[in-house]
XYZ file of C-alpha atoms in Angstrom:
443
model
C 0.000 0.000 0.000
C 1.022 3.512 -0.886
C 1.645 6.617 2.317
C -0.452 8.302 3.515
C -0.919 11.716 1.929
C -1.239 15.450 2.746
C -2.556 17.990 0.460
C -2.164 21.277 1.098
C -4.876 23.800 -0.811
C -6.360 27.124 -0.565
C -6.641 30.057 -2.504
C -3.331 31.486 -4.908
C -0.664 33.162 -3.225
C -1.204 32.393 -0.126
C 1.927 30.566 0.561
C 1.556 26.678 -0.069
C 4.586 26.441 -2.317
C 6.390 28.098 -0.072
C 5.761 25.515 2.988
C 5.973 22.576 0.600
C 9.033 23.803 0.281
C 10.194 24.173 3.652
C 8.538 20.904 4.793
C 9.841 18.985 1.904
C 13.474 20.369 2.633
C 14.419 21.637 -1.031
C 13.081 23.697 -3.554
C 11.101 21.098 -5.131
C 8.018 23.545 -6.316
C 8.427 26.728 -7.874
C 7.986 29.990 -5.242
C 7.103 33.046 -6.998
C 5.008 36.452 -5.894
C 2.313 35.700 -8.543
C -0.588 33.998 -8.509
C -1.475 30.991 -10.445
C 2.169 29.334 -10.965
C 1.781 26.058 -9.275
C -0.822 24.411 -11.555
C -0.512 20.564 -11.236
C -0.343 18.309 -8.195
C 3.524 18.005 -6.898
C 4.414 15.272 -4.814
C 7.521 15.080 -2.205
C 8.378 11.789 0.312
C 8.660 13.324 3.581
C 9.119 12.141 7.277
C 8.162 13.706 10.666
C 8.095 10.958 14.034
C 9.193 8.309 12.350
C 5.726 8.711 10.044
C 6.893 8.456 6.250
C 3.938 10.790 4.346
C 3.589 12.036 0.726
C 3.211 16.070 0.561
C 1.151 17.187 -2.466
C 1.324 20.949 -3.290
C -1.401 22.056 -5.422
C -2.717 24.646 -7.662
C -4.724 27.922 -5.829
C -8.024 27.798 -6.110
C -10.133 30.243 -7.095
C -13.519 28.772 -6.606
C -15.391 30.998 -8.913
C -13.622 31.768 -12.101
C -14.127 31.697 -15.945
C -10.486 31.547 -16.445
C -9.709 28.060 -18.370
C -6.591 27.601 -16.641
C -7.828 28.499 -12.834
C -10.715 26.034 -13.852
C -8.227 23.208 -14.873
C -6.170 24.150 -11.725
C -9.294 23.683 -8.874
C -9.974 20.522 -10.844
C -6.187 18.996 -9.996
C -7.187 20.450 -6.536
C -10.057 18.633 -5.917
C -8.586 15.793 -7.329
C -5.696 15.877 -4.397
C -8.754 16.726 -2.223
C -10.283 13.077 -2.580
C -6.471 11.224 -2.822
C -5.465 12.600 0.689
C -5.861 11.266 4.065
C -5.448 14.972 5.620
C -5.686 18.551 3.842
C -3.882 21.185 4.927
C -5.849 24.047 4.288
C -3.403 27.490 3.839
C -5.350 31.136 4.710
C -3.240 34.348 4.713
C -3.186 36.512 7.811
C -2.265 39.824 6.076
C -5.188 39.187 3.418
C -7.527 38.171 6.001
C -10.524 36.137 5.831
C -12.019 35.949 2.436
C -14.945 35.145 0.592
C -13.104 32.526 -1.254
C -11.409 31.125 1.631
C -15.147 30.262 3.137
C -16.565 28.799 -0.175
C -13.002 26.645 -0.122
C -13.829 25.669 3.685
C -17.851 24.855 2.796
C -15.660 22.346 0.282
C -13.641 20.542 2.365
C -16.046 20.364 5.068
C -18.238 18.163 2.594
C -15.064 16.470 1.338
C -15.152 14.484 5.030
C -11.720 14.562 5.468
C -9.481 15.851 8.268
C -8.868 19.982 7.730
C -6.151 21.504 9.485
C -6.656 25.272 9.146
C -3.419 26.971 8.760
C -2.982 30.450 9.142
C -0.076 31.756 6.965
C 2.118 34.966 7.715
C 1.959 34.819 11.031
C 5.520 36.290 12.034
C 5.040 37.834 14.920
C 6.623 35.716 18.062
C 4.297 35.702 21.136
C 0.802 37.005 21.160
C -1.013 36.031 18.210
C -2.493 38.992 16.143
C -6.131 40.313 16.186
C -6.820 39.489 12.526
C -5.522 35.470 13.721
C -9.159 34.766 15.608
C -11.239 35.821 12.854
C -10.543 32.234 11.068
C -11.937 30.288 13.766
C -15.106 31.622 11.904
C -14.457 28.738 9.142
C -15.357 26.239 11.871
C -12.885 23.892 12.201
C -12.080 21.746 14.686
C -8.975 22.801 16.618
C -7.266 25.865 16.657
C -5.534 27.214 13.618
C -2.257 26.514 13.308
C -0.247 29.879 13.495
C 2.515 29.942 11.166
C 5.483 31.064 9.003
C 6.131 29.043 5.793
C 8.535 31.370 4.620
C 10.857 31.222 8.240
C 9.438 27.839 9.263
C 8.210 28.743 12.713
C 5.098 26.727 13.201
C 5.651 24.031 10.849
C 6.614 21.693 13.502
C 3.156 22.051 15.184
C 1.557 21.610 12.015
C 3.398 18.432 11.172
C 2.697 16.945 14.964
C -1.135 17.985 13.981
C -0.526 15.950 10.552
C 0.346 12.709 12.415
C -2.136 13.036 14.875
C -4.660 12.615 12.007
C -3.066 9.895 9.548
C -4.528 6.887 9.498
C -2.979 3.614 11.064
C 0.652 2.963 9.591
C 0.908 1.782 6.061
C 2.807 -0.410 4.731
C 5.522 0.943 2.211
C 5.575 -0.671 -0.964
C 8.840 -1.936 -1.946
C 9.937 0.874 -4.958
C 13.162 -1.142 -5.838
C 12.529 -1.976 -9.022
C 10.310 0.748 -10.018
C 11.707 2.292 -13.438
C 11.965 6.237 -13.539
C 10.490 7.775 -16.653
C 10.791 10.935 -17.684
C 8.645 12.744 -20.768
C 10.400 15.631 -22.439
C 10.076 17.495 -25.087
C 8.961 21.271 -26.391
C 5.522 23.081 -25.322
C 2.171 21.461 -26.493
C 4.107 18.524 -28.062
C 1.689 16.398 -25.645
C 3.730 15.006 -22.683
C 0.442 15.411 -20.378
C -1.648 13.588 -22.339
C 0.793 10.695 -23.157
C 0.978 10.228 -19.394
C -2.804 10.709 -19.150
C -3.117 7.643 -21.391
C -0.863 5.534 -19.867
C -2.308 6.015 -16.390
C -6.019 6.122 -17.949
C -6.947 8.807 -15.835
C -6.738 12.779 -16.096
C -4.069 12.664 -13.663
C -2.350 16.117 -15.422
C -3.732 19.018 -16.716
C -4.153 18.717 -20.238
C -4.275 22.086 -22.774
C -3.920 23.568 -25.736
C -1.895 26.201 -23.999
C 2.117 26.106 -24.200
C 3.801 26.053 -21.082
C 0.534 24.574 -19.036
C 3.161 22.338 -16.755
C 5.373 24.250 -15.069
C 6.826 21.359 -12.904
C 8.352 17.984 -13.045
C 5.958 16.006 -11.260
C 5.479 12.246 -10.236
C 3.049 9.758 -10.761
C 3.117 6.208 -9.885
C 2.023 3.113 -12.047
C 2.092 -0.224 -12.045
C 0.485 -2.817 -14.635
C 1.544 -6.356 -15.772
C 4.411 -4.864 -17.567
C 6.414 -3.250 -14.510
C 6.388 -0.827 -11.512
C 6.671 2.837 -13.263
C 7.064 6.707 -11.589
C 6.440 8.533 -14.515
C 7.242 12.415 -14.694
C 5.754 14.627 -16.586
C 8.061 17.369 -17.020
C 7.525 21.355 -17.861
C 7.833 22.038 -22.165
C 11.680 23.273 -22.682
C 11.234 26.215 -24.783
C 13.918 27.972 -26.725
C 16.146 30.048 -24.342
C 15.090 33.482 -26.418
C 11.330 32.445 -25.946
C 11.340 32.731 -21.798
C 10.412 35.880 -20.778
C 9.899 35.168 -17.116
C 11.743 33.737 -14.518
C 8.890 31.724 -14.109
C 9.395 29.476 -17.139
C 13.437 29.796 -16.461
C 13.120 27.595 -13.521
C 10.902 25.435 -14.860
C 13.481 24.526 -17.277
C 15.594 24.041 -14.865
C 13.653 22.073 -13.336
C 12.500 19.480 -16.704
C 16.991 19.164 -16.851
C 16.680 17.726 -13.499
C 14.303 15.287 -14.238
C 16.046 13.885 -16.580
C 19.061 13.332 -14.155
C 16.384 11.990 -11.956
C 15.235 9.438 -14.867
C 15.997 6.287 -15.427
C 14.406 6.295 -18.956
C 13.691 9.304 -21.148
C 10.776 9.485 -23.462
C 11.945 12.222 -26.063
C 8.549 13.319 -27.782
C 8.509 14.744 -31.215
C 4.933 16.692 -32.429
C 4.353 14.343 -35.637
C 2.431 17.510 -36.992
C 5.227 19.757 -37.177
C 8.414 17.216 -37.493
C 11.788 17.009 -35.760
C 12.954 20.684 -34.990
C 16.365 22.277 -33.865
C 14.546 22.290 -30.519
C 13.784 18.847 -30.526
C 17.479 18.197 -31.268
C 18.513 20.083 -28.295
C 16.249 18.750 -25.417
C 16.881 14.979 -26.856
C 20.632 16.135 -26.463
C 19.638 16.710 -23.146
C 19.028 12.923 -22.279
C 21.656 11.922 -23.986
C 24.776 13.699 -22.832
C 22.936 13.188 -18.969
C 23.607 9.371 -20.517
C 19.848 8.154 -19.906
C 18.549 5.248 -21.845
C 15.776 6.882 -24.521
C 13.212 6.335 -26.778
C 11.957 8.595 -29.360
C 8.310 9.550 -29.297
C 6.538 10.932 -32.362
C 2.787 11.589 -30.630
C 0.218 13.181 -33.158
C 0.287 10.134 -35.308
C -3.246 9.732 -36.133
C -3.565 13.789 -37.816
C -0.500 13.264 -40.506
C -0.754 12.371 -43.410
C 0.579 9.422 -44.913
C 1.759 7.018 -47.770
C 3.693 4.010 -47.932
C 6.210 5.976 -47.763
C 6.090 8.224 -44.320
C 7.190 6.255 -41.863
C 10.664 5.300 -43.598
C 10.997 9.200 -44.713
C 10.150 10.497 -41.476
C 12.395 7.581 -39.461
C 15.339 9.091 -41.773
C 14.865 12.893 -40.845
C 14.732 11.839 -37.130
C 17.701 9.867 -37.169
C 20.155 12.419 -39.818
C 19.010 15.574 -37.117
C 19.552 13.134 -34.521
C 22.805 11.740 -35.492
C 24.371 10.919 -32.207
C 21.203 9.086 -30.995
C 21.031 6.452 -33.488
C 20.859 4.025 -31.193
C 16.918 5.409 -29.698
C 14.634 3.196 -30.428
C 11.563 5.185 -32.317
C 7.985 5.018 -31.601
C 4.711 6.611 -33.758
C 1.958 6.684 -31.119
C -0.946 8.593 -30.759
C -1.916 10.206 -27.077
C -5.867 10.584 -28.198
C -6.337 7.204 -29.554
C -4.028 5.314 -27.962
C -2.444 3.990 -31.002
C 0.476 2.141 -29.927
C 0.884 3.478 -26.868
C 0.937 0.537 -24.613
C 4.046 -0.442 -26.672
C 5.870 1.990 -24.812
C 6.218 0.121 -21.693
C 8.169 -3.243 -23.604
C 10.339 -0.502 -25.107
C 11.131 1.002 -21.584
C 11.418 -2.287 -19.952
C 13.755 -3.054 -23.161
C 16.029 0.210 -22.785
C 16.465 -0.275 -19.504
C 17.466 -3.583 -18.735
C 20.361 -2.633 -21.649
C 21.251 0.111 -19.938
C 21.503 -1.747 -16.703
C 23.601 -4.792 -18.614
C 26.888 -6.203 -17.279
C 29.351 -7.375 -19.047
C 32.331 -9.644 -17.943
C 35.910 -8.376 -18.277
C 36.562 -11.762 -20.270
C 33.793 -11.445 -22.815
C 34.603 -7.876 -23.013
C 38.325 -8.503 -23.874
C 37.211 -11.710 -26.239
C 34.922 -8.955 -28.093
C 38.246 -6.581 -28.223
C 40.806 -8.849 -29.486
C 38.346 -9.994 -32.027
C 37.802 -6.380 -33.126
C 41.515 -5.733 -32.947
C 42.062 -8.659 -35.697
C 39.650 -7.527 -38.052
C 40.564 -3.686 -37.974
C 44.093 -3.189 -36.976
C 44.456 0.027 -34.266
C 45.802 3.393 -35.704
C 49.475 4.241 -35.885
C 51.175 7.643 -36.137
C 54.814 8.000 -37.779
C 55.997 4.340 -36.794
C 54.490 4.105 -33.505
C 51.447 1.990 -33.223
C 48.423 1.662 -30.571
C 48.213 -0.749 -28.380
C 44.931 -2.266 -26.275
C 46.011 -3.929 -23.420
C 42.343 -4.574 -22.161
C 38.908 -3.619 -21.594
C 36.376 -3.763 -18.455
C 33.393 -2.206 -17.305
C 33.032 0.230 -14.381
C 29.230 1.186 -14.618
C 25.927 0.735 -15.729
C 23.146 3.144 -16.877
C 25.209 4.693 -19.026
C 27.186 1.629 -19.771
C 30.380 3.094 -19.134
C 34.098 0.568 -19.931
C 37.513 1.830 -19.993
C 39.639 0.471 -22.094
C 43.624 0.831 -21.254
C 46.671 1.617 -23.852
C 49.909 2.129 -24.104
C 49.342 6.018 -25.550
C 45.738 7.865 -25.627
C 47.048 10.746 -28.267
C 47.395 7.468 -30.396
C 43.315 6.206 -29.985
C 41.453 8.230 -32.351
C 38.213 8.829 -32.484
C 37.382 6.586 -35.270
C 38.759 3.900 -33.437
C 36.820 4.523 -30.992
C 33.597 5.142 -32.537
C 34.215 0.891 -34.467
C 34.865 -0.395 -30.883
C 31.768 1.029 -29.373
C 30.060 -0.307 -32.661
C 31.822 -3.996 -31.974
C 30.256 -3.742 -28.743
C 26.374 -2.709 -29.594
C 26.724 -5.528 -32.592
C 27.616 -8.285 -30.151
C 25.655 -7.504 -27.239
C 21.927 -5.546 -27.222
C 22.663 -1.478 -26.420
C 19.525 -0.029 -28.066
C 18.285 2.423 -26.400
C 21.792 3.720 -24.147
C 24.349 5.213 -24.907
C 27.830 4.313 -24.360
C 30.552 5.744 -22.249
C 34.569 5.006 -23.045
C 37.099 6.276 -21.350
C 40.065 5.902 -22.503
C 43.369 5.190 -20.380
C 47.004 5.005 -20.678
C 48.193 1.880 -18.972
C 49.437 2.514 -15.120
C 45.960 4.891 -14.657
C 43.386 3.123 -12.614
C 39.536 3.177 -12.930
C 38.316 6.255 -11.408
């Protein structure tokens, strides 16, 4: 069974990323002055007495609006609402009690669960401020919980409250051999919705509207392929197309998800083609050395002939030149063409890049490859491989020792890394040599 989780909620700008934050220990959601920037659920493991919980941060909401957006953002909200075992409900002292804030509280009161009313802003140390008691008019049970997020003071009360309510300990499922995938790729190419259709729920917020997912956030799945936490990550937009800082973290923030990763799914917008920006973000996986597959979503709207699939397979793989070794993938996120083939490919890529192989098959494969193509000399003074073993995994990563590294071009190179993906299955990873003069050891 899965922790127990806490939601916090309430209306924009009132401070939930901010204590998220602070509870979580790390900047995991973005914290800006502006209303409206978290807008899906974000998730963070966190621990308080010995209690392991899972912390969702949430959009604001704004419980009467026409704005698309604000309405897709108190949907995700209520859809925390009805996941959590306690809601932490955020009000802001300096704004006071609003109208909002009691439609929000007539909300969760139906919702059943356990409420614990928070009173943000709070910084003064001692007697509580006047405009602190007006809250209790929300009727609650317990006194509101006076606090900080931005300082901290308070949060320690709020957690003890937290664990107070949970529910009897849960068991923790066993996330060992859970695969970490990442989905990346430019605004609107349809990352959401992919990960909609794979969890066959509207777990994300799902838009027309560039730049809708602002963080990386995690969603666990499992089916009878595997145990997944899939992460839907913010669009990367050309650096010249981010006006605010907003958007600047979030990129950021979609880089580090693919160091998080165990598996990136690249996706390509079939409608428009491969792009320089594709090339960029799938350069992002690669040189981070993450196991990939190439995603071409929109498959159902293009045109075709006999012929499409091998043309378009071609421009992928000449822009992508360095990532021939990606599998590729033409799916469809609103029909669900193909899609379930995606897990086989990610259970593929990364048992590959997880592979071993022994220092004696390793050096069989090398003096095999040394007999067919001779190594590179330079003005009478020839290369020589003394012998090859791997030192990691995801990227596969094998040094390979000689008597002179000047001497080990890059061609060379490039045929023994080829030696290796024709003898033993690579698709999907790249590889890593390192090359070292013999008398170095293995870092």
């Amino acid at each position: 069974m899965s922790k127990p989780i806490i939601a916090i909620v309430g209306r924009p700008n009132v401070g939930k990323s901010t204590l998220f934050n602070k509870l979580a220990g790390e900047r995991i959601s973005i914290v800006e002055d502006i209303p409206g920037v978290t807008r899906d659920r974000i998730y963070a493991d966190i621990e308080w007495r010995g209690r392991k919980m899972l912390l969702v941060d949430t959009g604001g909401i704004e419980p009467k609006t026409d704005d698309l957006i604000k309405q897709y953002m108190r949907d995700q909200a209520q859809i925390a609402v009805e996941s959590a075992d306690v809601i932490v409900f955020m009000t802001d002292l300096k704004a006071g009690l609003t109208a909002d804030d009691k439609d929000i509280a007539i909300f969760l009161i139906k919702s059943g669960k356990p409420v614990i009313l928070c009173v943000n802003k709070v910084d003064s140390i001692g007697e509580l401020p006047y405009g602190y008691y007006e809250f209790y008019e929300l009727g609650f049970d317990g006194d509101p919980v006076a606090l900080s997020a931005l300082h901290g003071t308070g949060s320690g009360d709020l957690l003890d409250r937290a664990v107070e309510l949970l529910p009897e300990e849960i068991e923790e499922e066993d996330e060992t051999d859970r695969i970490r995938v990442a989905v990346i790729g430019k605004p609107n190419a349809g990352k959401s919705s992919i990960i909609n259709r794979m969890l066959g729920e509207n777990r994300l917020i799902v838009s027309n509207i560039p730049g809708t997912t602002r963080d990386a956030i995690d969603t666990n799945l499992e089916n009878e392929f595997g145990a997944y936490t899939l992460i839907d990550t913010a669009g990367i937009r050309r650096q010249s197309r981010i006006e605010d800082r907003i958007e600047k973290y979030s990129v950021l923030r979609s880089k580090a998800a693919v160091d998080r990763a165990d598996v990136c799914l690249i996706l390509i917008d079939g409608t428009e083609g491969i792009t320089e920006q594709d090339e960029k973000i799938a350069g992002i996986a690669h040189e981070s050395g993450k196991a990939s597959i190439v995603v071409v979503n929109k498959w159902d709207t293009v045109e075709k002939d006999n012929k499409t699939v091998q043309e378009f397979t071609k421009k992928i793989y000449d822009s992508l030149g360095y990532m021939t070794y990606a599998p590729l993938l033409f799916v469809s996120a609103k029909t669900g063409q193909r899609v379930q083939k995606l897990y086989e490919l990610i259970n593929q890529v990364h048992a590959n890049a997880s592979r071993r192989i022994t220092t004696g098959m390793l050096n069989d494969l090398l003096n095999d490859a040394m007999i067919r193509v001779q190594p590179p000399s330079d003005k009478g003074r020839r290369l020589k491989i003394y012998y090859m073993t791997q030192t990691g995994t995801n990227a596969p990563e094998f040094v390979i020792f000689c008597n002179d590294i000047e001497l080990f071009h890059f061609s060379y190179r490039r045929y023994l890394e080829n030696c290796l993906r024709d003898v033993f299955d690579f698709t999907g990873t790249p590889i890593k040599l390192v090359i070292r003069q013999k008398g170095d050891d293995p870092e």
